[in-house]
Structure formats: structure tokens, C-alpha cells
Amino acid sequence: MIVRLLLFVFILCISAPVNGQSSISGQISSDDRTSLAFANVLLHNAPDSTFVKGSITDMDGRYIFEEVANGSYYISASMVGFESKASEVFQIDNGQSFEVPTITLIEGLALDEVVVKSTKSLFVQKIDRMVINVESSILSSGSSALEILERSPGVIVNRQNNEISLIGKSGVVILINGRNSNMPQSSIIQLLEGMGSDNIETIELITTPPANFDAEGNAGFVNVVLKENPEIGLNGSYSISGGYGNGSTTSDNISFNYRFSKFNLFGTYSFLRNGQGQIITFRRSSLNEQNELESLNTISTRDPVRRNHNLRLGFDYEISSKTIVGALLNGYDNQWTMDAINSSKALPRATSAELINTELNQWRHFSGNVNLKHNFNKNKTLTIDLDYLYYNNENPTDYTNRIFDSQGSLEGEEFIKSDKSTPINFVVAKTDFSNTLSEKLAIEIGAKATFSDFDNAVSASNLIDDVFEEDLTLTNTSNLNENIFAAYTSLDFQLSDKTSLKTGLRYEHTDTEVTTQTEGTVVDRNFGTFFPTAFISHKINDSLNYNFAYSKRIRRPTINNLAPFVIFIDPTSFITGNPSLRPSISNSIKFDLNYKRNLITLQYGIIKEGISGFQPRFDGDTDRLLFESTNIDKITVFSLTLGLPLRFSSWWEIQNNLVYINTKVENRIDDLNLLFKQNTFRAFSSQTFRILKNLTSELSVNYYGPNLFASTKTEGTYALNAGLQIDFGDTGGRLRFNVNDIWDSLEFTGNTIIPEQNINTSNTFNMSNRTFLLTYSRTFGNKKLKASRDRTTGADDERRRVN
């Protein structure tokens, strides 16, 4: 009822100005008071400078705009040989005929070269996605892609379980330039942390993907679009960033593009190092066999160093005017090392333990792509992609565990070492054909085959009498073989000048087998599923339009979750995998209403067999607390998103995004019915101030309300950020200074309380710090040449599955 009332009030408010229609007229003259015929006249909305209508002056230099809705506007006028000029802002009310004061254009504008500069809106809503223009935010400079996502509407980065959720739903697929990263969530987090914002053009939030996207991902896609040098010849850009906040950080990148004749060579390289400290607190309590309450509190003081190298190199060759062939190579070496001291205290026994660990987590990746694109004519296009992807993860860790009695005396000491080695392979073949049959109908069809395998060896051993002996309960080897075959068709209809429809149907057949050394075959699935999608967009008038979308999705267990692994938190608590995870299916509907730059989005989704990470399970036989990914019977999510940009003047703009999420989790464990509910509110506000012509500043605040991840409820938190930018022009580059998390307040606390299962945990993750960043960026080379080809590949939807 409340939601319907809010929607009614919102529509009423935005519809009221449409009813009263007015006219606007005026005259354009030169500086000698001569009327200017055939001058260009544009009508703009004052709050956001968007174009409303256009006209030219008559022989007397006059113009008129009829049937103008209520609101505030301004007029801009231009003519060849004259300097352009704009009127003052004026207000139009019901039935008013407004005369704009005469606009005088000054003659003498040189016509050597015209350079058009504009500032893109920070958030732009399209029919199936929201686009975040990274360069439009000063605070993005020197930040990582992960930090930008954390400040994006509807996105929640849960570092507790290395998971990203979108509009309240987990299972987000991360794309890089439209290509699926096929990495584990933990490694995706690491990759995004190592990806500098100065090499990112846009981030797209795709909550209801069309049929040409893989059906993988319950929550949709987050597509990180890297900068493809917009020119050819020899040109490029570079950025250098350095900062400090409880440790040093740097993020540097360079990109280039070189074209000669029919050959185009392009590439990017980036480097990141982050050495900022972290603190994590684990608290748990349980009843022992005597029904007495026991608790264990652990504080993990971590000294991590993240070092990431990323390289991308490709070329295109024009065989003919209709055919282009290309190759693309990607690679990275992402290394994360950490020294940590985990101090634990048990009550009421007052015993304590100290677990010292040294960890190396290194991901190496290489991929190659061969691509052919052929245009039969301007309406028919065929693309073929062949991809090979290789990943390798090495994760050795050494633990020293010391046990102390209630008096603080050392009772015992043990040495543990664990290791994990996971090589992963993907082979992908994909073809797409598109044909524009008429101005009102276009069709797209495609097929795809993916072949993947991995070997995962996990071991843990204890030092006994100077010899390391394997702990067989924590040692295992697993193998996965998975084949996915898919085909889709998609139709675009232009039903009228104001209404468009896009429908699609995708079929995917999956054959998965997972075997382990200790249990034999633990997964043997062979199934096929249809995934329909539908989008409709209707334009009511120049200011008001709506979109409706439906999609069915699947989320397959990530590879790391299927593969056994072990990470010790303290002697009796650790994180592990779950080979018995099952795929989950979701159905989602979404409604968008756009009025000028204002947006309201309603979304409702049901997820069956939802996969949720970092869920606690207490093993009473071993007195161990396990954190693992599990299937949840049913998750229902409703969300309401408001985008409310404001422009008070030409020097002060505000972007507001408000998100409300209602989540209901239903699960049955051991004949026990569990129900969790949560109302979540999230707010983002960014204010941009143009102090001088080349000097701007930005202030933003993020508020994350209490949220629900399956059985875990997180507490609210917030962050305040500020930035200052100096633009030295095309030849001088840009200098930015940012302070992120000014109050050092951003931390996440998750609580899980299930008395029926003897579970009561509370974990706090302080993974970020107040950080001061200084960034310099600049472009170089020829700026007047043709652009390079936008490249995606057939493996775009595979890269996430590495997890």
C-alpha cells in the first residue's frame, strides 16, 4: 500500500506540469541591432540543460515555441560568424505567453576549429541498464573500480563474504568490456581493487539483461568499460596516483592506440600497490553439552600488501571494407601477501590463543581471443569469436598456533601449513548474426559453446615430532568438467514512434561433473532450461517515458565454492568450500519511470535455491565453526530506487540516489523452518561545485542501512568523501586531490543468530581506511583521427565462473 501511494504521488507530481501548456517567443539580433534571419534557437530545461525543442528565426529574427510544459527554461542562440549566447533562466506557468528579452549575438567568431566540450551526467538510465560515467566524478580519480562500485546506487560490496550484490540480490556477474571475468568472487574483489578508475570510462549496472547475455547471474551484470583510446594514429593517456591511509597506495596506468593503413594496434597496462592495514573481529558464542554458554572472541590484525599487474594488447586488420579480423591478449599477475596476528580469548575458561599466519594468494591469468566481423551490408552483420582462458591460483599459508592458560602461561604450540593449487581452463566458441529487416524490425540470433575444467588440490598438515603430517579431514583433491551449450534469438520491434519492444529467448544446456578424492562423484548434473526476456519502452512526451522488463536467470555455483579449500580464522573456526552446491533460478520484473533526469525504479524478484556465501554452520562433534556458501530455499526481494539530480545553478549540481530494499529469506534446515526479514535503506548524494573555470570540487556521502545476506544481518555504516580538481587544459592534464572516508567510519558488521542451531556470531570487517590521494592524468598524441574498433569477445560471460 505504501509503495503504491508513493508511486501515485510521484506520478501525480511529475504529471501536473504537463497539463498546462504555454508559448515562448523572442527575437535574435546582431550587435548593430539588425534582426538575424535563420539563426539557430534552442530551448533548454534549466535544471539539467537538456534539449527540449529547436527552431530557426524568420526574416524578422523572431522565433516561437508552442505547447511548452510548465517549468524553468533558458534559450540559446547561435549563427555562423557570431558568438553563441544564452538567455537568463525564466519560469513558465499555466497558459502563459512569455516573451524572452532580445538576445544579441556579437559578430567576429573565428571559424578555424570548433571544439565541443560537455560534462556527462554521472548516472544515465537506459532501457536495460544504468550507466555510471566515471570521469564525471572527481572522487573517482585515484580510486579503484571496487571503490566506485561501493559508491554506486543499489550496489553493496560485502567484503565479509567477498560478494557483490545489486538491488538486494547476490549473484552479480562482473564483465570487463562486456567480457565475463570468469573469476572467483574473492579474486574479482582483488581484481577490481587493483583496477584504477583513470582507465575506466563507464560502469554499467544491468539488472535485467537481454537474451544475448548468458543466463548466468541472478542479480544481473556489472559491466566495467575500460577506455578504448578514442583516436587513432599514435595517441594515448596516462595516469599516476599516490596516497596514504594507514599504509601507502599507488595506482598507475597507461593506454595507447596506433593505426597505420588498415592495421590498428592498441593496449593498456596498469599497476596497483596497496599496503593499508586491516582489522577484522570475530565473535561467537554457543552452548556446550552442559548447556553452559561459552564464547570465543578473535581480533585479527592484518598487514596485507596487494600488488597487481594488468596488461591488455590487441590488434585489428581490415581485410576489406566489410571484413575485420583481430586478436586480443589479456593477462594479469595479482599477488596478495599478508602477515596477520589473530588473538583469541575463550570465556568463561579465560584461556587464550594466538594464531600467527603468513599467507600468499596469487592469481595468474592469460587469455587469447581471435575475432572475425563481417558486414554483408549496412543491415547484416556476422561475428565469430574463439577464446582460450587459463587461470592459476596458488595459496600457501603457514600458521603458528599458541595456546595459553587462564594465567597467560604458554600451554602448547603447534605449527600448521595449508596449500591450495588450482589451474583452470576455458575454451569458448561463439557466433552472432544480426539483421535489420526494416526500420521497425531487427533480429539477432547466436550460439555458444563453453568447455571448462579445473583441478583443485587442497592440503593441510600439522608439525608432529618435526615432521608435517597431513590432516586428512582438511585435505582433498577435486576435479570439475563442465560443458555449456547455448542458443538464443532476440527481436527488436519499433511498434510506433513512441513505443519499442524487445523480446528474447535463450536456451542453455549444462553438463557438470565434480569428483573428489575422498567422496568420489559429488556433482553429476545434466539439464537444460529456457530463459525468456522482454523489454518495452514507451515515450509519453519529450520529458516523460517508462520501461518495463522481465527476465529469468540462473546462477551456477562458482568454481572455488565447488572446490574444497580451507582458511583458518582461529583454531576452531575456518572458511571452507561446499561441493554440494546447486544452481539457483531467479525470475525478476522491473519498471522504470523517467521524468527528465529523474528516475524511479521498482523491481521484484524471486530466487529459488539461492546461493549465499559466508554462512555459519556449527559442528558440535568437532566444536568447529564453519563458514561456507550454502543454498537457500527461497529469497524474495522488492526494491524501490529513486534518482533525483538537482541543479541549483551553473556552478552547483547535486546527484541523489535513494534505495529501499525489502528482503525475505525462507530456508529449511534439519526439519527446522527459518524465516528472516529485513527492510534496508541506502542513500548516495554527490555535490559538485565549479569554483573557477578550471577548478571544481566534489563532496559525497554514502549511507548503507542494515542489510540481510541470507541468515546474516549487517549493521548500518556510512562514509564521507571530498575531492578537488584542477584542469590545466588539453596540453596540461588534470590534477586531483581526494580524501576518501574522511571520518574513517566505513566498516561492516554482520550478525547471525539462530538459537535452534546453536549459532550466535558477530563479525566486523574494517577493510578500508581514511585515504589521501593525489592523481595526475594526461592525454598525448594525435587527437583528430578515427577511433579504434570496440572489442568484445565470446568469453565475455565465462570469466566469472573461475570461482
PDB file of C-alpha atoms in Angstrom, residues 32 53 79 97 102 107 109 116 146 183 193 300 316 368 393 421 428 449 451 549 684 697 713 719 742 803:
ATOM      1  CA  ASP A  32      24.275  46.642 -34.591  1.00  0.00           C
ATOM      2  CA  LYS A  53      12.909  21.972 -28.747  1.00  0.00           C
ATOM      3  CA  MET A  79      24.733  31.547 -36.013  1.00  0.00           C
ATOM      4  CA  SER A  97       2.773  33.515 -23.222  1.00  0.00           C
ATOM      5  CA  THR A 102      16.079  40.122 -27.199  1.00  0.00           C
ATOM      6  CA  GLU A 107      29.913  39.176 -34.776  1.00  0.00           C
ATOM      7  CA  LEU A 109      33.844  34.491 -34.178  1.00  0.00           C
ATOM      8  CA  VAL A 116      32.692  20.938 -28.279  1.00  0.00           C
ATOM      9  CA  LEU A 146      35.708  -1.583  -6.361  1.00  0.00           C
ATOM     10  CA  MET A 183      36.982 -15.415 -11.703  1.00  0.00           C
ATOM     11  CA  GLU A 193      40.658  -3.343  -6.149  1.00  0.00           C
ATOM     12  CA  SER A 300      42.686 -10.297  13.503  1.00  0.00           C
ATOM     13  CA  ASP A 316      42.614  -5.297 -35.808  1.00  0.00           C
ATOM     14  CA  GLY A 368      43.671 -15.115 -26.103  1.00  0.00           C
ATOM     15  CA  ASN A 393      45.759 -19.841  -8.209  1.00  0.00           C
ATOM     16  CA  SER A 421      46.708 -25.081  -6.130  1.00  0.00           C
ATOM     17  CA  VAL A 428      34.789 -20.852 -25.806  1.00  0.00           C
ATOM     18  CA  ALA A 449      29.717 -23.489 -26.557  1.00  0.00           C
ATOM     19  CA  PHE A 451      34.170 -26.199 -22.229  1.00  0.00           C
ATOM     20  CA  ALA A 549      11.389  -5.558 -18.222  1.00  0.00           C
ATOM     21  CA  PHE A 684      24.081   8.298  -2.000  1.00  0.00           C
ATOM     22  CA  SER A 697      35.286  20.283  -6.152  1.00  0.00           C
ATOM     23  CA  LYS A 713      22.211  -9.204   9.107  1.00  0.00           C
ATOM     24  CA  ALA A 719      31.345   7.236   4.503  1.00  0.00           C
ATOM     25  CA  ILE A 742      37.054  11.285   5.887  1.00  0.00           C
ATOM     26  CA  ASN A 803      35.259 -19.029  -8.673  1.00  0.00           C
TER      27      ASN A 803
END
